[in-house]
PDB file of C-alpha atoms and ligand atoms in Angstrom:
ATOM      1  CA  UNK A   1      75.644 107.487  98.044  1.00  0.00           C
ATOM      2  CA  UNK A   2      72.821 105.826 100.075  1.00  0.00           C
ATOM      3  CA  UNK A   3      72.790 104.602 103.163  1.00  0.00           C
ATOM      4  CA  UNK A   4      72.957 100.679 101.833  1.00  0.00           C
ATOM      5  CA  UNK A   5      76.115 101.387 100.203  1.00  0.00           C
ATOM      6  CA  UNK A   6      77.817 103.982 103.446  1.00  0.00           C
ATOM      7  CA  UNK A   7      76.839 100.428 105.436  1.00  0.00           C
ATOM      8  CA  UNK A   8      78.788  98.194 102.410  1.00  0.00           C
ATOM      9  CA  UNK A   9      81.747 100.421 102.798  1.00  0.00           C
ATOM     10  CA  UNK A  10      81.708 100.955 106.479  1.00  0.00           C
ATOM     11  CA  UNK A  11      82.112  97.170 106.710  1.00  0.00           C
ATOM     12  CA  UNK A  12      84.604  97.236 104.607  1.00  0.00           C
ATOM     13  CA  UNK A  13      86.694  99.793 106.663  1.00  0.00           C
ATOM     14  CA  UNK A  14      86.083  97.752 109.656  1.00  0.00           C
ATOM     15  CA  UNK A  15      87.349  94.616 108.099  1.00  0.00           C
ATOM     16  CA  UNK A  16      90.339  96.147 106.531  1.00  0.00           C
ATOM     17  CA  UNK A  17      90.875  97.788 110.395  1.00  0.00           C
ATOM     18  CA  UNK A  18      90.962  94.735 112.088  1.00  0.00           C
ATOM     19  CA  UNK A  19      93.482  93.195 109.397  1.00  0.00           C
ATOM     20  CA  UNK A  20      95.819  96.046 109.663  1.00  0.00           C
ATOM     21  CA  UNK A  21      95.767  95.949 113.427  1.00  0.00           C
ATOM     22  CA  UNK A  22      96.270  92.604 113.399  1.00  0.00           C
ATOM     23  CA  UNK A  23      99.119  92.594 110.952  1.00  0.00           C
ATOM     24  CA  UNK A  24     100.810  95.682 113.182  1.00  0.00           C
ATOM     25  CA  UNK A  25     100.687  93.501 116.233  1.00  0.00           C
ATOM     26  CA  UNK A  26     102.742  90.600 114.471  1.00  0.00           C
ATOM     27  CA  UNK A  27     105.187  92.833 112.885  1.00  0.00           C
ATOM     28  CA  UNK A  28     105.767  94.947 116.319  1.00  0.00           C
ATOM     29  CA  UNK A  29     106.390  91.652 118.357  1.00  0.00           C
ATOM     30  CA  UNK A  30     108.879  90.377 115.502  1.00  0.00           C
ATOM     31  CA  UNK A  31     110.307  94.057 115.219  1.00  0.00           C
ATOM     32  CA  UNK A  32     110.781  93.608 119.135  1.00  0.00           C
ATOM     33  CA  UNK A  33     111.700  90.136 118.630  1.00  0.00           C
ATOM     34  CA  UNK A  34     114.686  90.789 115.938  1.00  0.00           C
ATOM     35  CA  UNK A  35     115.520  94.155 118.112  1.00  0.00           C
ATOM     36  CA  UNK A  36     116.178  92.188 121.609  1.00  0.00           C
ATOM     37  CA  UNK A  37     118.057  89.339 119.756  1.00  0.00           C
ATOM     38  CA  UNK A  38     120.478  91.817 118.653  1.00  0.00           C
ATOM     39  CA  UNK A  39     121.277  93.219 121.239  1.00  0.00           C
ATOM     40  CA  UNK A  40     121.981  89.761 122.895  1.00  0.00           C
ATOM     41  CA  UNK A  41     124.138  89.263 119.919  1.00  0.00           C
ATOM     42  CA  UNK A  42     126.123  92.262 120.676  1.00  0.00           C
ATOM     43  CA  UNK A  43     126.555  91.858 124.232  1.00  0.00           C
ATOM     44  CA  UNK A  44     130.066  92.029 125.039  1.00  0.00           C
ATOM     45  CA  UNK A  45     131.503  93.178 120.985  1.00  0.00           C
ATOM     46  CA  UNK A  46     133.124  96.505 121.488  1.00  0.00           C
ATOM     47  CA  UNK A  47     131.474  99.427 120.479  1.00  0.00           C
ATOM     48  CA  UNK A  48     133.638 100.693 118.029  1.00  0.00           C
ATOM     49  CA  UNK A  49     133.260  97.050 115.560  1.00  0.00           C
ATOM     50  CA  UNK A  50     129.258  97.855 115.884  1.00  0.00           C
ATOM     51  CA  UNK A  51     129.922 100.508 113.316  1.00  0.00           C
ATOM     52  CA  UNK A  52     130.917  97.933 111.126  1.00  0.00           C
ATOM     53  CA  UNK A  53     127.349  95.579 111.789  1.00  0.00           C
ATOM     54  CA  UNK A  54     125.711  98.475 110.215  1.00  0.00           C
ATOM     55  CA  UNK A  55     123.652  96.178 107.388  1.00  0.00           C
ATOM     56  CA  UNK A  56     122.184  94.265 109.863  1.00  0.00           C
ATOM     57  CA  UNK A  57     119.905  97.034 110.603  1.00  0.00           C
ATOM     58  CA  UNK A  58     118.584  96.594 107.212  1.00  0.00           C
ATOM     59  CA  UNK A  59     115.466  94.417 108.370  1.00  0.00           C
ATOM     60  CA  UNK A  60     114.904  95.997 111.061  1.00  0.00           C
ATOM     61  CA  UNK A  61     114.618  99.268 109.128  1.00  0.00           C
ATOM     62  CA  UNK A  62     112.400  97.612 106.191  1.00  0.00           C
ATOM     63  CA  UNK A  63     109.894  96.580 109.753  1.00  0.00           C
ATOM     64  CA  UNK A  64     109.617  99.973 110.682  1.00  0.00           C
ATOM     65  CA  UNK A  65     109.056 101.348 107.225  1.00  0.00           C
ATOM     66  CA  UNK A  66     106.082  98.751 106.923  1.00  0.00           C
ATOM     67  CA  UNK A  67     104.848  99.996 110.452  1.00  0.00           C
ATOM     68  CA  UNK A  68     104.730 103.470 109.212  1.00  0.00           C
ATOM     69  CA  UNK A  69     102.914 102.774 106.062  1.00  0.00           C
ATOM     70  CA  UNK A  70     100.677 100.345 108.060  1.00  0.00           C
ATOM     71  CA  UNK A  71     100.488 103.480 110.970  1.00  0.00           C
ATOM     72  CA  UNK A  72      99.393 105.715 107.910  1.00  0.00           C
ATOM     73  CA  UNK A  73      96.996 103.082 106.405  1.00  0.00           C
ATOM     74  CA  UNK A  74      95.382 102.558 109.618  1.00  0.00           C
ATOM     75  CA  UNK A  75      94.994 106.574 109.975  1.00  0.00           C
ATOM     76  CA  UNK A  76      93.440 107.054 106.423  1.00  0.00           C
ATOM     77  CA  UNK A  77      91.132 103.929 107.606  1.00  0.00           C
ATOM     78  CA  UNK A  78      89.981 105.872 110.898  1.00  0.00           C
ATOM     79  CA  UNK A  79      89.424 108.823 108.894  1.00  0.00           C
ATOM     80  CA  UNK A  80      87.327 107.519 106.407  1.00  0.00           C
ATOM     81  CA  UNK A  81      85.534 105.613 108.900  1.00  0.00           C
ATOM     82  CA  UNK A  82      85.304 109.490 110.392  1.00  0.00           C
ATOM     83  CA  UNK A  83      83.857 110.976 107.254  1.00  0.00           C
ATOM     84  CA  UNK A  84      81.451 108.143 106.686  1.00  0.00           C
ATOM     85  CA  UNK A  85      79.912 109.373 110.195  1.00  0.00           C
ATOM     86  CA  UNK A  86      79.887 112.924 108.836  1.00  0.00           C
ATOM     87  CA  UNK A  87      78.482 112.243 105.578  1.00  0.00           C
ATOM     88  CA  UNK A  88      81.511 113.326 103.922  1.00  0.00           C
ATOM     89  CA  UNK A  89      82.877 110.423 103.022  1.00  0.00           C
ATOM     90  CA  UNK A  90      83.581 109.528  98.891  1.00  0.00           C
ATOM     91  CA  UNK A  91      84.854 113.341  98.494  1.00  0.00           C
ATOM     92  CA  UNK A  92      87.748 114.366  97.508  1.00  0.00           C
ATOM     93  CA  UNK A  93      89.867 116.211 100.194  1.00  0.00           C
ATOM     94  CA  UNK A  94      91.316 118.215  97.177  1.00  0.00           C
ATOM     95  CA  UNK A  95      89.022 119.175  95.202  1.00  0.00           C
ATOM     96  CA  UNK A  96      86.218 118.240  96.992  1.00  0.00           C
ATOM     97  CA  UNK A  97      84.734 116.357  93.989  1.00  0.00           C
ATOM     98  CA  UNK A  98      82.650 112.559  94.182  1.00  0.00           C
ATOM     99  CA  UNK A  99      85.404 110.081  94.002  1.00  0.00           C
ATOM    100  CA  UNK A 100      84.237 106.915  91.441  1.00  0.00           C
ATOM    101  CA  UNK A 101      82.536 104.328  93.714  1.00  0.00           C
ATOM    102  CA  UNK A 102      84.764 101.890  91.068  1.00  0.00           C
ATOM    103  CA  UNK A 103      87.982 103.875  93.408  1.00  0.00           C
ATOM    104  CA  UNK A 104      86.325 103.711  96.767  1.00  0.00           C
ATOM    105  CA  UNK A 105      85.785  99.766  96.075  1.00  0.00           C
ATOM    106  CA  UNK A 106      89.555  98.936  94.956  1.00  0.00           C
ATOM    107  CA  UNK A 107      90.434 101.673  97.859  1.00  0.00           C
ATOM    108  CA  UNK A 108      88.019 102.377 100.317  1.00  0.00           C
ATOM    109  CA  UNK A 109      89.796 105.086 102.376  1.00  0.00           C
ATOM    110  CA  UNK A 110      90.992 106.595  99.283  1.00  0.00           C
ATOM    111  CA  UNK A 111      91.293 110.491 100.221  1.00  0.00           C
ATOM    112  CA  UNK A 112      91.597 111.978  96.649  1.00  0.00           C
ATOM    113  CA  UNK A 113      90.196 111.501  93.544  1.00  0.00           C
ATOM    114  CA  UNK A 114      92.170 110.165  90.664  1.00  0.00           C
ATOM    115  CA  UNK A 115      93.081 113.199  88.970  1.00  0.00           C
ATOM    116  CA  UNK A 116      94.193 114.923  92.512  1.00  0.00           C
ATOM    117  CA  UNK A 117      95.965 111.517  93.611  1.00  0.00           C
ATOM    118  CA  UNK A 118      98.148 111.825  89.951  1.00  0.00           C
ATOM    119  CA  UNK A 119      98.649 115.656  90.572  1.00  0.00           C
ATOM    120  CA  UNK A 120      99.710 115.088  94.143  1.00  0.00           C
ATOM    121  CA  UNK A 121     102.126 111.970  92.672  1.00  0.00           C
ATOM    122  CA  UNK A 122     103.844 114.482  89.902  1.00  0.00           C
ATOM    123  CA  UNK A 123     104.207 116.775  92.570  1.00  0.00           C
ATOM    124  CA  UNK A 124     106.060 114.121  94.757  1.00  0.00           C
ATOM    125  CA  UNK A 125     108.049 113.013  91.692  1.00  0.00           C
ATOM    126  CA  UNK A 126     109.659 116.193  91.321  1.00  0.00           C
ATOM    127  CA  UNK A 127     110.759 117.035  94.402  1.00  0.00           C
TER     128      UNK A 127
HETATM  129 ZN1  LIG B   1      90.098 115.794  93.628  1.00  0.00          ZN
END
C-alpha cells in the first residue's frame, strides 16, 4: 500500500469517525430522552405492576444494542486509524495476511481477511 492510498483510507476512517460519533450523540440523548420519560411515567404506579411494563423496555434495549455495536464500530475505527500510524494497517489480525483493498474499500476498519472473518463467523454459529 502506498502512502497515496494509507492518506485515501485514513480519510475515510476520519469521515466514518465523525459520523459514528455523531450518530452516538443523537441516540444517547434520545436513549436519555425515552429513559427520563419513563420514569416520569411511572412516578407514583406501584412497584409490583412495573413487572408487568416489562415490553416497554424493548426500545430502550434495541438503543443500547445499537450503542454497543456503534461503541464497537467506533473502536475497530480507532484501531485501524492506529495501525495505519504503525504501518500495519490492511493485515489481517488472524492470519496476518494482505486483506483485498476491494474489502478495505467496502470496510475500511475491517480487522480480518475474508477467509478468517467466515472462519471466525462458523465458529460463532456454532456456539
Ligand atoms: Zn486472515
Amino acid at each position: 500500500m502506498n502512502a497515496r492510498e494509507r492518506k485515501q483510507f485514513r480519510k475515510m476512517l476520519i469521515e466514518l469517525k465523525r459520523k459514528l460519533t455523531n450518530n452516538i450523540g443523537h441516540l444517547q440523548n434520545d436513549a436519555l430522552k425515552t429513559a427520563g420519560e419513563t420514569v416520569d411515567e411511572w412516578s407514583g404506579v406501584p412497584t409490583e405492576h412495573m413487572a408487568e411494563r416489562g415490553s416497554d423496555n424493548f426500545v430502550r434495549d434495541l438503543m443500547i444494542k445499537v450503542l454497543q455495536d456503534s461503541d464497537a464500530e467506533l473502536c475497530d475505527i480507532n484501531v485501524a486509524l492506529e495501525k495505519l500510524e504503525a504501518g500495519t494497517y490492511g493485515l489481517c489480525e488472524n492470519c496476518s495476511g494482505k486483506l483485498k483493498k476491494k474489502r478495505l474499500r467496502a470496510l475500511p476498519f475491517a480487522r480480518l481477511c475474508i477467509e478468517c472473518k467466515q472462519e471466525e463467523e462458523q465458529l460463532k454459529a456454532t456456539l
